[in-house]
Amino acid sequence: MEMKHNARFVFVGDSITEEGRFDDPEGVGYGYVRFIRDYLLTEFPNKNIEVINRGVGGNRIIDLVARFQRDVIALKPDYVSIFIGINDVWRQLDEPELDQVYPEKFEEIYHQLIRMVQERTEANIILIEPTIHQEDMTSLGNELLKPYVNIVRDLARTYGVTLIPTNREFLKVISNEKHPTLTVDGVHMTSTGDMLIAKTWMNAFIQEFL
């Protein structure tokens, strides 16, 4: 499947996607979305590529579905990249008093997001696995994250859409005792972490669409 000549990419998610977009005059931010944008622009100068960042810090999937029509569907994208899930786990740890989004609810709402894209646009869908919670494979956050990652993988198979295996790649890196620092606080990315997301995204995208 070849990438369209006029291609509008919408990246939607939480703070890992937002990454300074509100302070960036271009609105792209300074994280993995910018790395992907810059790669696409330089690799395919003959194509008309537009990259739109719609990440919002703190979002869980319940926040994402509430703004999905306005921030994604209404933009008439050609590619929709969804990256959500880490806050659905993190809030269980740092704000246990909240009404939590457990795996069953997460899966139910994620189905809604995918169906909205399929029914209201002609966009290709790209699902990014939640990355990690703490750079420790045995952390409670990473244990709690496992069913959410599996849900994203299952949804990609069920709907036949593109999966970005970021959780697998992050775990592979942190399994090395001398691994580089990927996060600033166990969740938000260093530039190295952003590069790992972008590289994993581009590898899967190239395999699928180029």
PDB file of C-alpha atoms in Angstrom:
ATOM      1  CA  MET A   1       0.000   0.000   0.000  1.00  0.00           C
ATOM      2  CA  GLU A   2       1.617   3.231  -1.151  1.00  0.00           C
ATOM      3  CA  MET A   3       1.515   6.453   0.839  1.00  0.00           C
ATOM      4  CA  LYS A   4      -0.790   9.030  -0.714  1.00  0.00           C
ATOM      5  CA  HIS A   5       0.692  12.032  -2.495  1.00  0.00           C
ATOM      6  CA  ASN A   6      -1.387  14.408  -0.352  1.00  0.00           C
ATOM      7  CA  ALA A   7      -1.116  12.933   3.115  1.00  0.00           C
ATOM      8  CA  ARG A   8      -2.508  14.429   6.319  1.00  0.00           C
ATOM      9  CA  PHE A   9      -1.293  12.706   9.476  1.00  0.00           C
ATOM     10  CA  VAL A  10      -3.084  13.295  12.791  1.00  0.00           C
ATOM     11  CA  PHE A  11      -1.291  12.150  15.939  1.00  0.00           C
ATOM     12  CA  VAL A  12      -3.549  11.961  18.978  1.00  0.00           C
ATOM     13  CA  GLY A  13      -2.740  10.986  22.536  1.00  0.00           C
ATOM     14  CA  ASP A  14      -1.541  12.257  25.898  1.00  0.00           C
ATOM     15  CA  SER A  15       1.473  14.308  27.050  1.00  0.00           C
ATOM     16  CA  ILE A  16       3.971  12.023  25.330  1.00  0.00           C
ATOM     17  CA  THR A  17       2.349  13.073  22.069  1.00  0.00           C
ATOM     18  CA  GLU A  18       1.703  16.691  23.104  1.00  0.00           C
ATOM     19  CA  GLU A  19       5.365  17.282  24.067  1.00  0.00           C
ATOM     20  CA  GLY A  20       5.381  21.069  23.933  1.00  0.00           C
ATOM     21  CA  ARG A  21       3.070  21.575  20.980  1.00  0.00           C
ATOM     22  CA  PHE A  22       1.286  24.500  22.646  1.00  0.00           C
ATOM     23  CA  ASP A  23       4.631  26.330  22.961  1.00  0.00           C
ATOM     24  CA  ASP A  24       5.792  25.444  19.464  1.00  0.00           C
ATOM     25  CA  PRO A  25       4.990  28.046  16.762  1.00  0.00           C
ATOM     26  CA  GLU A  26       4.492  25.176  14.315  1.00  0.00           C
ATOM     27  CA  GLY A  27       2.221  23.310  16.732  1.00  0.00           C
ATOM     28  CA  VAL A  28       4.104  20.058  16.184  1.00  0.00           C
ATOM     29  CA  GLY A  29       5.866  19.876  19.551  1.00  0.00           C
ATOM     30  CA  TYR A  30       9.380  18.730  20.309  1.00  0.00           C
ATOM     31  CA  GLY A  31       8.963  14.998  20.788  1.00  0.00           C
ATOM     32  CA  TYR A  32       8.447  11.907  18.672  1.00  0.00           C
ATOM     33  CA  VAL A  33       5.854  13.614  16.432  1.00  0.00           C
ATOM     34  CA  ARG A  34       8.462  16.148  15.310  1.00  0.00           C
ATOM     35  CA  PHE A  35      10.999  13.408  14.637  1.00  0.00           C
ATOM     36  CA  ILE A  36       8.461  11.570  12.472  1.00  0.00           C
ATOM     37  CA  ARG A  37       7.405  14.787  10.721  1.00  0.00           C
ATOM     38  CA  ASP A  38      10.987  15.722   9.902  1.00  0.00           C
ATOM     39  CA  TYR A  39      11.746  12.239   8.608  1.00  0.00           C
ATOM     40  CA  LEU A  40       8.688  12.214   6.344  1.00  0.00           C
ATOM     41  CA  LEU A  41       9.430  15.690   4.958  1.00  0.00           C
ATOM     42  CA  THR A  42      13.050  14.909   4.165  1.00  0.00           C
ATOM     43  CA  GLU A  43      12.482  11.374   2.903  1.00  0.00           C
ATOM     44  CA  PHE A  44       9.537  12.271   0.659  1.00  0.00           C
ATOM     45  CA  PRO A  45      10.071  15.852  -0.571  1.00  0.00           C
ATOM     46  CA  ASN A  46       7.902  15.129  -3.628  1.00  0.00           C
ATOM     47  CA  LYS A  47       4.816  14.503  -1.483  1.00  0.00           C
ATOM     48  CA  ASN A  48       2.530  17.041   0.149  1.00  0.00           C
ATOM     49  CA  ILE A  49       2.750  15.926   3.787  1.00  0.00           C
ATOM     50  CA  GLU A  50       0.934  17.618   6.678  1.00  0.00           C
ATOM     51  CA  VAL A  51       1.478  16.512  10.280  1.00  0.00           C
ATOM     52  CA  ILE A  52      -0.982  17.614  12.962  1.00  0.00           C
ATOM     53  CA  ASN A  53      -0.359  17.008  16.666  1.00  0.00           C
ATOM     54  CA  ARG A  54      -3.439  16.604  18.851  1.00  0.00           C
ATOM     55  CA  GLY A  55      -1.824  15.303  22.031  1.00  0.00           C
ATOM     56  CA  VAL A  56      -3.156  16.640  25.341  1.00  0.00           C
ATOM     57  CA  GLY A  57      -1.278  16.098  28.584  1.00  0.00           C
ATOM     58  CA  GLY A  58      -2.984  13.993  31.231  1.00  0.00           C
ATOM     59  CA  ASN A  59      -5.436  12.393  28.846  1.00  0.00           C
ATOM     60  CA  ARG A  60      -6.804   8.962  29.522  1.00  0.00           C
ATOM     61  CA  ILE A  61      -8.858   7.163  26.923  1.00  0.00           C
ATOM     62  CA  ILE A  62     -12.069   8.608  28.396  1.00  0.00           C
ATOM     63  CA  ASP A  63     -10.712  12.106  27.681  1.00  0.00           C
ATOM     64  CA  LEU A  64      -9.652  11.103  24.201  1.00  0.00           C
ATOM     65  CA  VAL A  65     -13.067   9.819  23.142  1.00  0.00           C
ATOM     66  CA  ALA A  66     -14.698  13.025  24.424  1.00  0.00           C
ATOM     67  CA  ARG A  67     -12.685  15.172  21.999  1.00  0.00           C
ATOM     68  CA  PHE A  68     -12.166  12.664  19.201  1.00  0.00           C
ATOM     69  CA  GLN A  69     -14.733  14.090  16.781  1.00  0.00           C
ATOM     70  CA  ARG A  70     -13.360  17.625  17.063  1.00  0.00           C
ATOM     71  CA  ASP A  71      -9.646  16.845  17.257  1.00  0.00           C
ATOM     72  CA  VAL A  72      -9.424  13.926  14.837  1.00  0.00           C
ATOM     73  CA  ILE A  73     -12.483  13.146  12.715  1.00  0.00           C
ATOM     74  CA  ALA A  74     -13.241  16.768  11.763  1.00  0.00           C
ATOM     75  CA  LEU A  75      -9.705  17.167  10.390  1.00  0.00           C
ATOM     76  CA  LYS A  76     -10.412  14.593   7.643  1.00  0.00           C
ATOM     77  CA  PRO A  77      -7.099  12.773   8.117  1.00  0.00           C
ATOM     78  CA  ASP A  78      -5.495  10.276   5.769  1.00  0.00           C
ATOM     79  CA  TYR A  79      -3.631   8.625   8.655  1.00  0.00           C
ATOM     80  CA  VAL A  80      -4.664   8.555  12.307  1.00  0.00           C
ATOM     81  CA  SER A  81      -2.027   7.552  14.864  1.00  0.00           C
ATOM     82  CA  ILE A  82      -3.455   6.788  18.324  1.00  0.00           C
ATOM     83  CA  PHE A  83      -1.160   6.622  21.359  1.00  0.00           C
ATOM     84  CA  ILE A  84      -3.009   6.228  24.657  1.00  0.00           C
ATOM     85  CA  GLY A  85      -2.995   4.075  27.762  1.00  0.00           C
ATOM     86  CA  ILE A  86      -0.159   5.061  30.068  1.00  0.00           C
ATOM     87  CA  ASN A  87      -2.284   7.483  32.113  1.00  0.00           C
ATOM     88  CA  ASP A  88      -5.035   4.881  32.446  1.00  0.00           C
ATOM     89  CA  VAL A  89      -2.461   2.887  34.414  1.00  0.00           C
ATOM     90  CA  TRP A  90      -0.600   5.767  36.080  1.00  0.00           C
ATOM     91  CA  ARG A  91      -3.759   7.199  37.653  1.00  0.00           C
ATOM     92  CA  GLN A  92      -4.323   3.874  39.396  1.00  0.00           C
ATOM     93  CA  LEU A  93      -1.020   4.450  41.174  1.00  0.00           C
ATOM     94  CA  ASP A  94      -0.860   8.189  41.822  1.00  0.00           C
ATOM     95  CA  GLU A  95      -4.574   9.065  42.103  1.00  0.00           C
ATOM     96  CA  PRO A  96      -6.325   5.901  43.317  1.00  0.00           C
ATOM     97  CA  GLU A  97      -9.332   7.950  44.461  1.00  0.00           C
ATOM     98  CA  LEU A  98     -10.305   8.649  40.828  1.00  0.00           C
ATOM     99  CA  ASP A  99     -12.891   6.667  38.878  1.00  0.00           C
ATOM    100  CA  GLN A 100     -10.387   4.354  37.205  1.00  0.00           C
ATOM    101  CA  VAL A 101     -10.249   3.098  33.642  1.00  0.00           C
ATOM    102  CA  TYR A 102      -9.603  -0.614  34.009  1.00  0.00           C
ATOM    103  CA  PRO A 103      -8.821  -2.871  31.034  1.00  0.00           C
ATOM    104  CA  GLU A 104     -12.432  -3.804  30.204  1.00  0.00           C
ATOM    105  CA  LYS A 105     -13.482  -0.157  29.933  1.00  0.00           C
ATOM    106  CA  PHE A 106     -10.285   0.733  28.083  1.00  0.00           C
ATOM    107  CA  GLU A 107     -11.017  -1.903  25.461  1.00  0.00           C
ATOM    108  CA  GLU A 108     -14.655  -0.869  25.109  1.00  0.00           C
ATOM    109  CA  ILE A 109     -13.766   2.776  24.463  1.00  0.00           C
ATOM    110  CA  TYR A 110     -10.886   1.893  22.144  1.00  0.00           C
ATOM    111  CA  HIS A 111     -13.348  -0.043  19.977  1.00  0.00           C
ATOM    112  CA  GLN A 112     -15.394   3.165  19.770  1.00  0.00           C
ATOM    113  CA  LEU A 113     -12.388   5.192  18.623  1.00  0.00           C
ATOM    114  CA  ILE A 114     -11.507   2.760  15.855  1.00  0.00           C
ATOM    115  CA  ARG A 115     -15.093   2.497  14.655  1.00  0.00           C
ATOM    116  CA  MET A 116     -15.395   6.298  14.580  1.00  0.00           C
ATOM    117  CA  VAL A 117     -12.387   6.522  12.278  1.00  0.00           C
ATOM    118  CA  GLN A 118     -13.614   3.716  10.046  1.00  0.00           C
ATOM    119  CA  GLU A 119     -17.190   4.968   9.796  1.00  0.00           C
ATOM    120  CA  ARG A 120     -16.530   8.696   9.441  1.00  0.00           C
ATOM    121  CA  THR A 121     -13.264   8.884   7.489  1.00  0.00           C
ATOM    122  CA  GLU A 122     -11.240   6.969   4.929  1.00  0.00           C
ATOM    123  CA  ALA A 123      -8.121   7.173   7.069  1.00  0.00           C
ATOM    124  CA  ASN A 124      -5.585   4.455   7.696  1.00  0.00           C
ATOM    125  CA  ILE A 125      -5.375   3.667  11.416  1.00  0.00           C
ATOM    126  CA  ILE A 126      -2.109   3.271  13.313  1.00  0.00           C
ATOM    127  CA  LEU A 127      -2.131   2.057  16.926  1.00  0.00           C
ATOM    128  CA  ILE A 128       0.868   2.707  19.173  1.00  0.00           C
ATOM    129  CA  GLU A 129       1.365   0.406  22.149  1.00  0.00           C
ATOM    130  CA  PRO A 130       1.669   2.140  25.544  1.00  0.00           C
ATOM    131  CA  THR A 131       5.384   2.299  26.319  1.00  0.00           C
ATOM    132  CA  ILE A 132       6.495   1.765  29.938  1.00  0.00           C
ATOM    133  CA  HIS A 133       5.881   2.877  33.516  1.00  0.00           C
ATOM    134  CA  GLN A 134       9.314   3.125  35.128  1.00  0.00           C
ATOM    135  CA  GLU A 135      12.489   1.822  33.532  1.00  0.00           C
ATOM    136  CA  ASP A 136      12.225  -1.381  35.515  1.00  0.00           C
ATOM    137  CA  MET A 137      10.683  -4.421  33.879  1.00  0.00           C
ATOM    138  CA  THR A 138       9.378  -5.665  37.247  1.00  0.00           C
ATOM    139  CA  SER A 139       7.701  -2.412  38.351  1.00  0.00           C
ATOM    140  CA  LEU A 140       4.071  -2.508  39.446  1.00  0.00           C
ATOM    141  CA  GLY A 141       3.224  -0.021  36.702  1.00  0.00           C
ATOM    142  CA  ASN A 142       4.651  -2.288  34.020  1.00  0.00           C
ATOM    143  CA  GLU A 143       2.727  -5.251  35.439  1.00  0.00           C
ATOM    144  CA  LEU A 144      -0.504  -3.256  35.409  1.00  0.00           C
ATOM    145  CA  LEU A 145       0.257  -2.077  31.861  1.00  0.00           C
ATOM    146  CA  LYS A 146       0.418  -5.565  30.341  1.00  0.00           C
ATOM    147  CA  PRO A 147      -3.329  -6.067  29.720  1.00  0.00           C
ATOM    148  CA  TYR A 148      -3.576  -2.614  28.123  1.00  0.00           C
ATOM    149  CA  VAL A 149      -0.738  -3.424  25.734  1.00  0.00           C
ATOM    150  CA  ASN A 150      -2.368  -6.763  24.892  1.00  0.00           C
ATOM    151  CA  ILE A 151      -5.664  -4.998  24.184  1.00  0.00           C
ATOM    152  CA  VAL A 152      -3.984  -2.676  21.690  1.00  0.00           C
ATOM    153  CA  ARG A 153      -2.306  -5.639  20.010  1.00  0.00           C
ATOM    154  CA  ASP A 154      -5.580  -7.569  19.826  1.00  0.00           C
ATOM    155  CA  LEU A 155      -7.433  -4.570  18.410  1.00  0.00           C
ATOM    156  CA  ALA A 156      -4.825  -4.144  15.682  1.00  0.00           C
ATOM    157  CA  ARG A 157      -5.300  -7.777  14.695  1.00  0.00           C
ATOM    158  CA  THR A 158      -9.094  -7.635  14.935  1.00  0.00           C
ATOM    159  CA  TYR A 159      -9.417  -4.574  12.728  1.00  0.00           C
ATOM    160  CA  GLY A 160      -6.446  -5.317  10.475  1.00  0.00           C
ATOM    161  CA  VAL A 161      -4.743  -2.000  11.216  1.00  0.00           C
ATOM    162  CA  THR A 162      -1.107  -1.054  11.736  1.00  0.00           C
ATOM    163  CA  LEU A 163       0.495  -1.775  15.107  1.00  0.00           C
ATOM    164  CA  ILE A 164       3.547   0.111  16.397  1.00  0.00           C
ATOM    165  CA  PRO A 165       5.271  -2.279  18.868  1.00  0.00           C
ATOM    166  CA  THR A 166       6.723   0.381  21.144  1.00  0.00           C
ATOM    167  CA  ASN A 167       6.198  -1.534  24.385  1.00  0.00           C
ATOM    168  CA  ARG A 168       8.180  -4.449  23.012  1.00  0.00           C
ATOM    169  CA  GLU A 169      10.993  -2.169  21.852  1.00  0.00           C
ATOM    170  CA  PHE A 170      11.154  -0.258  25.146  1.00  0.00           C
ATOM    171  CA  LEU A 171      11.264  -3.467  27.166  1.00  0.00           C
ATOM    172  CA  LYS A 172      13.993  -4.770  24.893  1.00  0.00           C
ATOM    173  CA  VAL A 173      16.113  -1.672  25.569  1.00  0.00           C
ATOM    174  CA  ILE A 174      15.580  -1.555  29.350  1.00  0.00           C
ATOM    175  CA  SER A 175      16.389  -5.267  29.631  1.00  0.00           C
ATOM    176  CA  ASN A 176      19.979  -4.243  28.948  1.00  0.00           C
ATOM    177  CA  GLU A 177      21.732  -3.319  32.192  1.00  0.00           C
ATOM    178  CA  LYS A 178      23.599  -0.460  30.481  1.00  0.00           C
ATOM    179  CA  HIS A 179      20.599   0.936  28.632  1.00  0.00           C
ATOM    180  CA  PRO A 180      20.341   4.663  27.854  1.00  0.00           C
ATOM    181  CA  THR A 181      17.927   6.788  29.858  1.00  0.00           C
ATOM    182  CA  LEU A 182      14.599   6.767  27.997  1.00  0.00           C
ATOM    183  CA  THR A 183      12.395   8.770  30.366  1.00  0.00           C
ATOM    184  CA  VAL A 184      12.747  11.760  32.675  1.00  0.00           C
ATOM    185  CA  ASP A 185      10.335  10.401  35.298  1.00  0.00           C
ATOM    186  CA  GLY A 186       9.510   6.841  34.295  1.00  0.00           C
ATOM    187  CA  VAL A 187       6.876   7.927  31.752  1.00  0.00           C
ATOM    188  CA  HIS A 188       7.721  11.159  29.896  1.00  0.00           C
ATOM    189  CA  MET A 189      10.438  10.845  27.311  1.00  0.00           C
ATOM    190  CA  THR A 190      13.983  12.024  27.019  1.00  0.00           C
ATOM    191  CA  SER A 191      14.991  12.792  23.442  1.00  0.00           C
ATOM    192  CA  THR A 192      16.346   9.224  23.320  1.00  0.00           C
ATOM    193  CA  GLY A 193      12.949   7.839  24.287  1.00  0.00           C
ATOM    194  CA  ASP A 194      11.253  10.022  21.694  1.00  0.00           C
ATOM    195  CA  MET A 195      13.691   8.775  19.077  1.00  0.00           C
ATOM    196  CA  LEU A 196      12.923   5.170  19.995  1.00  0.00           C
ATOM    197  CA  ILE A 197       9.185   5.822  19.548  1.00  0.00           C
ATOM    198  CA  ALA A 198       9.783   7.599  16.235  1.00  0.00           C
ATOM    199  CA  LYS A 199      12.120   4.899  14.924  1.00  0.00           C
ATOM    200  CA  THR A 200       9.691   2.131  15.861  1.00  0.00           C
ATOM    201  CA  TRP A 201       6.818   4.058  14.273  1.00  0.00           C
ATOM    202  CA  MET A 202       8.709   4.697  11.037  1.00  0.00           C
ATOM    203  CA  ASN A 203       9.915   1.103  10.723  1.00  0.00           C
ATOM    204  CA  ALA A 204       6.350  -0.186  10.962  1.00  0.00           C
ATOM    205  CA  PHE A 205       4.984   2.556   8.706  1.00  0.00           C
ATOM    206  CA  ILE A 206       7.542   1.892   5.995  1.00  0.00           C
ATOM    207  CA  GLN A 207       6.835  -1.835   6.102  1.00  0.00           C
ATOM    208  CA  GLU A 208       3.094  -1.234   5.830  1.00  0.00           C
ATOM    209  CA  PHE A 209       2.783   1.675   3.434  1.00  0.00           C
ATOM    210  CA  LEU A 210       5.963   1.963   1.369  1.00  0.00           C
TER     211      LEU A 210
END
